[in-house]
Coordinates of C-alpha atoms in Angstrom, one line a residue:
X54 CA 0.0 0.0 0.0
X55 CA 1.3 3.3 -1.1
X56 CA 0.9 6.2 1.9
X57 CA 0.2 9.7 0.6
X58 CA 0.1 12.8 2.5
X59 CA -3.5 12.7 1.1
X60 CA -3.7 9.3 2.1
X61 CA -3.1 5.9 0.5
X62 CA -3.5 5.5 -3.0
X63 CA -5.8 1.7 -2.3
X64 CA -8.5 2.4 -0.5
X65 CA -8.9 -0.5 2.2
X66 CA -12.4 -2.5 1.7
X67 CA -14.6 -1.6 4.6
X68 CA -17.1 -3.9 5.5
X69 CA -20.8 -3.3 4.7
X70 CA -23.6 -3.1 7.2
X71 CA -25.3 -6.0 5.8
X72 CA -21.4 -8.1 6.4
X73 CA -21.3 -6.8 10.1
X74 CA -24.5 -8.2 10.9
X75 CA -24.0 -11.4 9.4
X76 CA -20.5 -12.2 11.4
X77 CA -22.3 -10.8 14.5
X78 CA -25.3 -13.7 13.8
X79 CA -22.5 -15.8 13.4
X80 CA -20.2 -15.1 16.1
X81 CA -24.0 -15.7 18.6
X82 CA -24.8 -19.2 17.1
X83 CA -21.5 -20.4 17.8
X84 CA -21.4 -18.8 21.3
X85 CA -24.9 -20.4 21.7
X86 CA -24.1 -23.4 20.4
X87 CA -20.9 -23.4 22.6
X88 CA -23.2 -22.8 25.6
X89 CA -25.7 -25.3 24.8
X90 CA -22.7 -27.9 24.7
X91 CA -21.2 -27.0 27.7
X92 CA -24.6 -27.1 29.4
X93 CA -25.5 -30.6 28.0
X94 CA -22.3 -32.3 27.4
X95 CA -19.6 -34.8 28.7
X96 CA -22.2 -37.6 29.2
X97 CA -24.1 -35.2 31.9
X98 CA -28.0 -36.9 32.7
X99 CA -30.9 -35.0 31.3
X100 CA -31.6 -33.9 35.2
X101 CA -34.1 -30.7 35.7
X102 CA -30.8 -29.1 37.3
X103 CA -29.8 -29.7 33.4
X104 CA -33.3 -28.3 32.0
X105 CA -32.9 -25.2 34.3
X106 CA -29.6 -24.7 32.6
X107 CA -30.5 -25.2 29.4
X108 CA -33.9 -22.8 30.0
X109 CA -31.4 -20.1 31.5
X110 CA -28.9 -20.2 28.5
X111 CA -31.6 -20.0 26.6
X112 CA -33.2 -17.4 27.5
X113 CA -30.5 -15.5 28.1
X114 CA -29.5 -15.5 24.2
X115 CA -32.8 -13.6 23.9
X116 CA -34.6 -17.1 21.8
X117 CA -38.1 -15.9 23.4
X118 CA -39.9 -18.2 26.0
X119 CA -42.2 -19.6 22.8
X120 CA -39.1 -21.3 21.6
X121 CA -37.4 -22.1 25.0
X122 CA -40.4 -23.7 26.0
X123 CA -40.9 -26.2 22.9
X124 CA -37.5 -26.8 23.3
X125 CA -37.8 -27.5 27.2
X126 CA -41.3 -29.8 25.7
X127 CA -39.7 -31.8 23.1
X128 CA -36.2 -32.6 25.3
X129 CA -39.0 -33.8 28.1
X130 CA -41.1 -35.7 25.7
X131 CA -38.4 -37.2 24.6
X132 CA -37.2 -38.2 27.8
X133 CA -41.0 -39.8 28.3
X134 CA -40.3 -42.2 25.5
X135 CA -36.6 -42.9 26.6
X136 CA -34.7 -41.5 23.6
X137 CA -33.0 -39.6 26.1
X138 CA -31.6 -40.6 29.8
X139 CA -34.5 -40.1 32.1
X140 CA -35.0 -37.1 34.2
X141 CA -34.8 -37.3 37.9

């Protein structure tokens, strides 16, 4: 890059809005997914210590309680019909 005293003569390529906004979305699925992971993961039980983890993280990544709650449903419906390790 050639430095001028009116600058450099290749303008850098600054991101649009529309490109910030999609690496944000990115950058919170993976930190969701991340936290989902860390709540469920490394063989833990299904316990409702679990689900009030799971409800916390969430809700906390602003997903609505509409959508926490069918999520919260299905995991314990599951659980009903043993696909998953039984709640205590």
């Amino acid at each position: 890059m050639i430095q001028t005293l009116f600058g450099s003569l290749e303008e850098e390529k600054k991101t649009g809005f529309l490109d910030r906004m999609k690496q944000a979305v990115t950058r919170t699925r993976e930190n969701l997914a991340d936290r989902i992971d860390a709540v469920v993961s490394i063989g833990k039980e299904i316990d409702r210590g679990t689900l009030d983890d799971l409800e916390a993280t969430l809700l906390g990544a602003d997903l609505g309680t509409a959508t926490t709650e069918q999520v919260l449903s299905t995991l314990r419906e599951k659980a009903d019909r043993k696909q998953i390790k039984d709640l205590s």
